[in-house]
Short mmCIF file of C-alpha atoms in Angstrom, two decimals:
data_model
loop_
_atom_site.label_atom_id
_atom_site.label_comp_id
_atom_site.label_asym_id
_atom_site.label_seq_id
_atom_site.Cartn_x
_atom_site.Cartn_y
_atom_site.Cartn_z
CA ASN A 1 121.06 88.93 106.89
CA ALA A 2 120.75 85.27 105.93
CA GLY A 3 118.95 84.40 102.81
CA VAL A 4 116.88 81.27 102.11
CA MET A 5 118.84 78.22 103.28
CA GLN A 6 118.50 74.76 101.81
CA ASN A 7 120.30 71.65 102.70
CA PRO A 8 121.71 69.49 101.51
CA ARG A 9 123.03 71.07 98.31
CA HIS A 10 123.55 67.72 96.69
CA LEU A 11 121.79 64.53 97.45
CA VAL A 12 122.33 61.16 95.87
CA ARG A 13 119.81 58.40 96.52
CA ARG A 14 119.29 54.77 95.19
CA ARG A 15 115.98 53.83 93.63
CA GLY A 16 113.53 53.10 96.42
CA GLN A 17 115.33 55.12 99.19
CA GLU A 18 113.72 58.23 100.84
CA ALA A 19 114.94 61.83 100.13
CA ARG A 20 114.46 64.66 102.71
CA LEU A 21 115.09 68.26 101.57
CA ARG A 22 115.19 71.00 104.02
CA CYS A 23 114.46 74.64 103.67
CA SER A 24 114.82 77.58 106.20
CA PRO A 25 113.01 80.75 105.03
CA MET A 26 114.40 84.11 105.33
CA LYS A 27 113.98 85.75 108.67
CA GLY A 28 110.55 87.33 108.90
CA HIS A 29 109.05 85.18 106.19
CA SER A 30 106.33 82.71 107.06
CA HIS A 31 105.37 81.63 103.59
CA VAL A 32 107.24 78.91 101.84
CA TYR A 33 107.06 77.55 98.29
CA TRP A 34 108.68 74.48 96.74
CA TYR A 35 109.48 74.25 93.06
CA ARG A 36 111.08 71.53 90.77
CA GLN A 37 113.38 72.28 87.92
CA LEU A 38 114.14 69.57 85.47
CA PRO A 39 117.23 69.87 83.33
CA GLU A 40 116.83 72.43 80.56
CA GLU A 41 113.24 73.14 81.84
CA GLY A 42 111.65 75.95 83.83
CA LEU A 43 110.62 76.01 87.31
CA LYS A 44 107.36 74.16 88.17
CA PHE A 45 105.35 75.04 91.35
CA MET A 46 104.82 72.26 93.59
CA VAL A 47 103.52 73.27 97.00
CA TYR A 48 102.85 76.40 99.13
CA LEU A 49 102.89 76.32 102.88
CA GLN A 50 102.50 78.52 105.81
CA LYS A 51 103.43 77.62 109.42
CA GLU A 52 101.81 74.17 110.08
CA ASN A 53 99.45 74.49 107.09
CA ILE A 54 99.58 73.29 103.49
CA ILE A 55 97.86 75.93 101.48
CA ASP A 56 98.23 74.66 97.93
CA GLU A 57 99.76 71.32 96.96
CA SER A 58 98.20 71.19 93.41
CA GLY A 59 101.69 70.96 91.83
CA MET A 60 102.82 68.04 93.79
CA PRO A 61 102.60 64.45 92.46
CA LYS A 62 99.87 62.56 94.35
CA GLU A 63 102.08 59.76 95.55
CA ARG A 64 105.35 59.56 97.25
CA PHE A 65 105.74 63.42 97.72
CA SER A 66 104.80 65.29 100.83
CA ALA A 67 105.73 68.50 102.46
CA GLU A 68 105.46 70.11 105.83
CA PHE A 69 106.33 73.36 107.54
CA PRO A 70 106.25 72.72 111.36
CA LYS A 71 105.79 75.47 113.95
CA GLU A 72 109.51 75.05 114.79
CA GLY A 73 112.23 74.23 112.37
CA PRO A 74 112.61 74.06 108.57
CA SER A 75 110.21 73.07 105.95
CA ILE A 76 110.67 69.62 104.76
CA LEU A 77 109.99 68.17 101.26
CA ARG A 78 109.92 64.36 101.55
CA ILE A 79 110.12 61.97 98.60
CA GLN A 80 109.57 58.35 99.34
CA GLN A 81 110.76 55.48 97.23
CA VAL A 82 112.50 57.67 94.77
CA VAL A 83 112.68 56.82 91.01
CA ARG A 84 115.04 58.06 88.45
CA GLY A 85 112.53 60.58 87.15
CA ASP A 86 112.77 62.32 90.55
CA SER A 87 116.24 63.53 89.71
CA ALA A 88 116.00 67.33 89.49
CA ALA A 89 116.87 70.53 91.31
CA TYR A 90 114.42 71.34 94.03
CA PHE A 91 114.24 75.09 95.01
CA CYS A 92 112.57 76.64 98.05
CA ALA A 93 111.44 80.15 98.07
CA SER A 94 110.02 82.30 100.81
CA SER A 95 107.95 85.43 101.06
CA ARG A 96 106.79 87.88 103.74
CA ARG A 97 103.25 88.22 102.48
CA ALA A 98 100.56 85.80 101.24
CA GLU A 99 100.59 87.26 97.76
CA PRO A 100 102.64 86.26 94.62
CA TYR A 101 105.00 89.00 95.47
CA GLU A 102 108.72 88.88 95.67
CA GLN A 103 109.65 85.41 96.38
CA TYR A 104 113.29 84.82 97.44
CA PHE A 105 115.00 81.59 96.53
CA GLY A 106 117.42 79.34 98.12
CA PRO A 107 120.30 77.81 96.24
CA GLY A 108 118.53 74.52 95.71
CA THR A 109 119.09 70.88 96.33
CA ARG A 110 120.20 68.78 93.43
CA LEU A 111 118.87 65.30 93.74
CA THR A 112 120.32 62.44 91.77
CA VAL A 113 118.65 59.12 91.86
CA THR A 114 120.88 56.28 90.80
CA THR B 1 96.39 77.36 81.66
CA GLN B 2 98.24 80.67 82.44
CA LEU B 3 101.60 80.92 80.66
CA LEU B 4 104.35 83.34 80.48
CA GLU B 5 106.22 83.13 77.26
CA GLN B 6 109.68 84.60 76.89
CA SER B 7 111.49 85.48 73.75
CA PRO B 8 113.97 84.92 72.53
CA GLN B 9 114.78 81.60 74.06
CA PHE B 10 118.49 81.91 73.41
CA LEU B 11 120.61 84.82 72.76
CA SER B 12 124.29 85.05 71.96
CA ILE B 13 125.81 88.65 71.52
CA GLN B 14 129.05 90.42 71.66
CA GLU B 15 130.12 92.49 74.55
CA GLY B 16 128.82 96.04 74.22
CA GLU B 17 125.74 95.19 72.23
CA ASN B 18 122.17 96.12 73.48
CA LEU B 19 119.47 93.47 73.87
CA THR B 20 115.82 93.24 74.82
CA VAL B 21 114.07 90.15 76.27
CA TYR B 22 110.26 89.92 76.27
CA CYS B 23 107.77 88.21 78.55
CA ASN B 24 104.28 87.94 77.33
CA SER B 25 101.02 86.43 78.61
CA SER B 26 97.35 86.48 77.88
CA SER B 27 96.50 86.97 81.51
CA VAL B 28 96.68 90.03 83.72
CA PHE B 29 99.27 89.77 86.60
CA SER B 30 99.21 91.69 89.76
CA SER B 31 102.93 91.93 89.87
CA LEU B 32 105.83 90.53 87.75
CA GLN B 33 109.42 89.73 88.78
CA TRP B 34 112.50 89.23 86.80
CA TYR B 35 115.21 86.90 87.98
CA ARG B 36 118.59 85.79 86.80
CA GLN B 37 119.72 82.25 87.42
CA GLU B 38 123.30 81.03 87.09
CA PRO B 39 124.26 77.30 86.61
CA GLY B 40 124.03 75.51 89.93
CA GLU B 41 122.32 78.35 91.65
CA GLY B 42 118.77 79.52 92.53
CA PRO B 43 117.11 82.40 90.82
CA VAL B 44 118.23 85.76 92.23
CA LEU B 45 115.47 88.44 92.15
CA LEU B 46 116.36 91.52 90.06
CA VAL B 47 113.18 93.68 90.13
CA THR B 48 109.48 93.59 90.77
CA VAL B 49 107.13 95.75 88.70
CA VAL B 50 103.53 96.25 90.06
CA THR B 51 101.94 99.19 88.17
CA GLY B 52 100.88 99.13 84.49
CA GLY B 53 103.33 101.22 82.38
CA GLU B 54 106.05 101.11 85.18
CA VAL B 55 109.65 101.49 84.20
CA LYS B 56 112.47 100.48 86.61
CA LYS B 57 116.20 100.91 86.03
CA LEU B 58 118.91 98.84 87.82
CA LYS B 59 122.26 100.20 86.34
CA ARG B 60 122.30 99.01 82.75
CA LEU B 61 119.08 97.04 82.96
CA THR B 62 115.80 98.75 82.24
CA PHE B 63 112.48 96.80 83.10
CA GLN B 64 109.18 97.74 81.76
CA PHE B 65 105.61 96.62 82.72
CA GLY B 66 103.00 96.77 80.01
CA ASP B 67 100.05 99.08 80.42
CA ALA B 68 97.58 96.20 80.56
CA ARG B 69 99.95 94.23 83.00
CA LYS B 70 100.03 91.34 80.67
CA ASP B 71 103.63 91.73 79.47
CA SER B 72 107.06 93.00 80.39
CA SER B 73 110.42 93.52 78.80
CA LEU B 74 114.00 93.69 80.12
CA HIS B 75 116.50 95.82 78.13
CA ILE B 76 120.24 95.61 78.77
CA THR B 77 122.43 98.32 77.49
CA ALA B 78 126.18 97.59 76.52
CA ALA B 79 126.04 93.99 77.63
CA GLN B 80 129.03 92.54 79.61
CA PRO B 81 130.03 88.90 79.93
CA GLY B 82 128.98 89.11 83.58
CA ASP B 83 125.42 89.43 82.26
CA THR B 84 125.49 85.92 81.05
CA GLY B 85 122.86 83.61 82.60
CA LEU B 86 119.22 82.55 82.49
CA TYR B 87 116.72 85.29 82.71
CA LEU B 88 113.32 84.46 84.11
CA CYS B 89 110.28 86.40 84.28
CA ALA B 90 107.64 85.29 86.98
CA GLY B 91 104.55 86.58 88.29
CA GLY B 92 101.26 86.10 90.21
CA PRO B 93 98.10 86.21 88.15
CA SER B 94 95.54 88.56 89.58
CA GLY B 95 93.42 86.89 92.11
CA THR B 96 95.77 84.09 93.00
CA TYR B 97 98.84 83.71 95.07
CA LYS B 98 100.41 81.13 92.80
CA TYR B 99 103.64 81.93 90.97
CA ILE B 100 104.15 81.25 87.32
CA PHE B 101 107.57 81.17 85.73
CA GLY B 102 108.29 82.10 82.09
CA THR B 103 110.08 79.77 79.84
CA GLY B 104 113.40 81.56 80.20
CA THR B 105 115.92 83.33 78.09
CA ARG B 106 119.55 82.04 77.96
CA LEU B 107 121.83 84.97 77.42
CA LYS B 108 125.50 84.52 76.49
CA VAL B 109 127.54 87.64 76.24
CA LEU B 110 130.96 86.96 74.48
CA ALA B 111 134.05 89.12 75.42
#
């Protein structure tokens, strides 16, 4: 009964490199959400995806950030040309239904940009 | 902007004491969830409340959803050091699938 899986748990990148964060939702869940949590701050919504579709990316920065949830495989959050301000914990959540109802979270990926 | 405000922001109490955490909004929510997050981990779902006036109990934790579905409370009886953590309320405003998180309450229970 695996929960939401995220990898890697910790990721260190130098400024200008690319970061790829992976998320495998819970079994039976086809809705995936990405959140960012800055130190001592709350969780901020970034993007909501269903299989092969981006439903809402209103919380995602317009540049350098992209997300996908292919038909096969995990959801990917991609950050190009990382900057120090991208350092944060990135959490993925999944839900069974297309409502804001019972999202289950993964353990997060802690990105550090040096 | 729809917000979920939590109070208090920080709480430090002795083992055995009772406490209540509040989550308030000016918006109506179709459902509201409470999570606990420990350092270095993701939020763990504690409970979901859906119906106005609903009360749910989880061992020593009692959750209540306001009649108007705009606010909620979490009451812990006889707190234990294992209850230490960041408590977050979250919910989906009516008519949208977007999740909003509260500002969080950091609880520390001293032995």
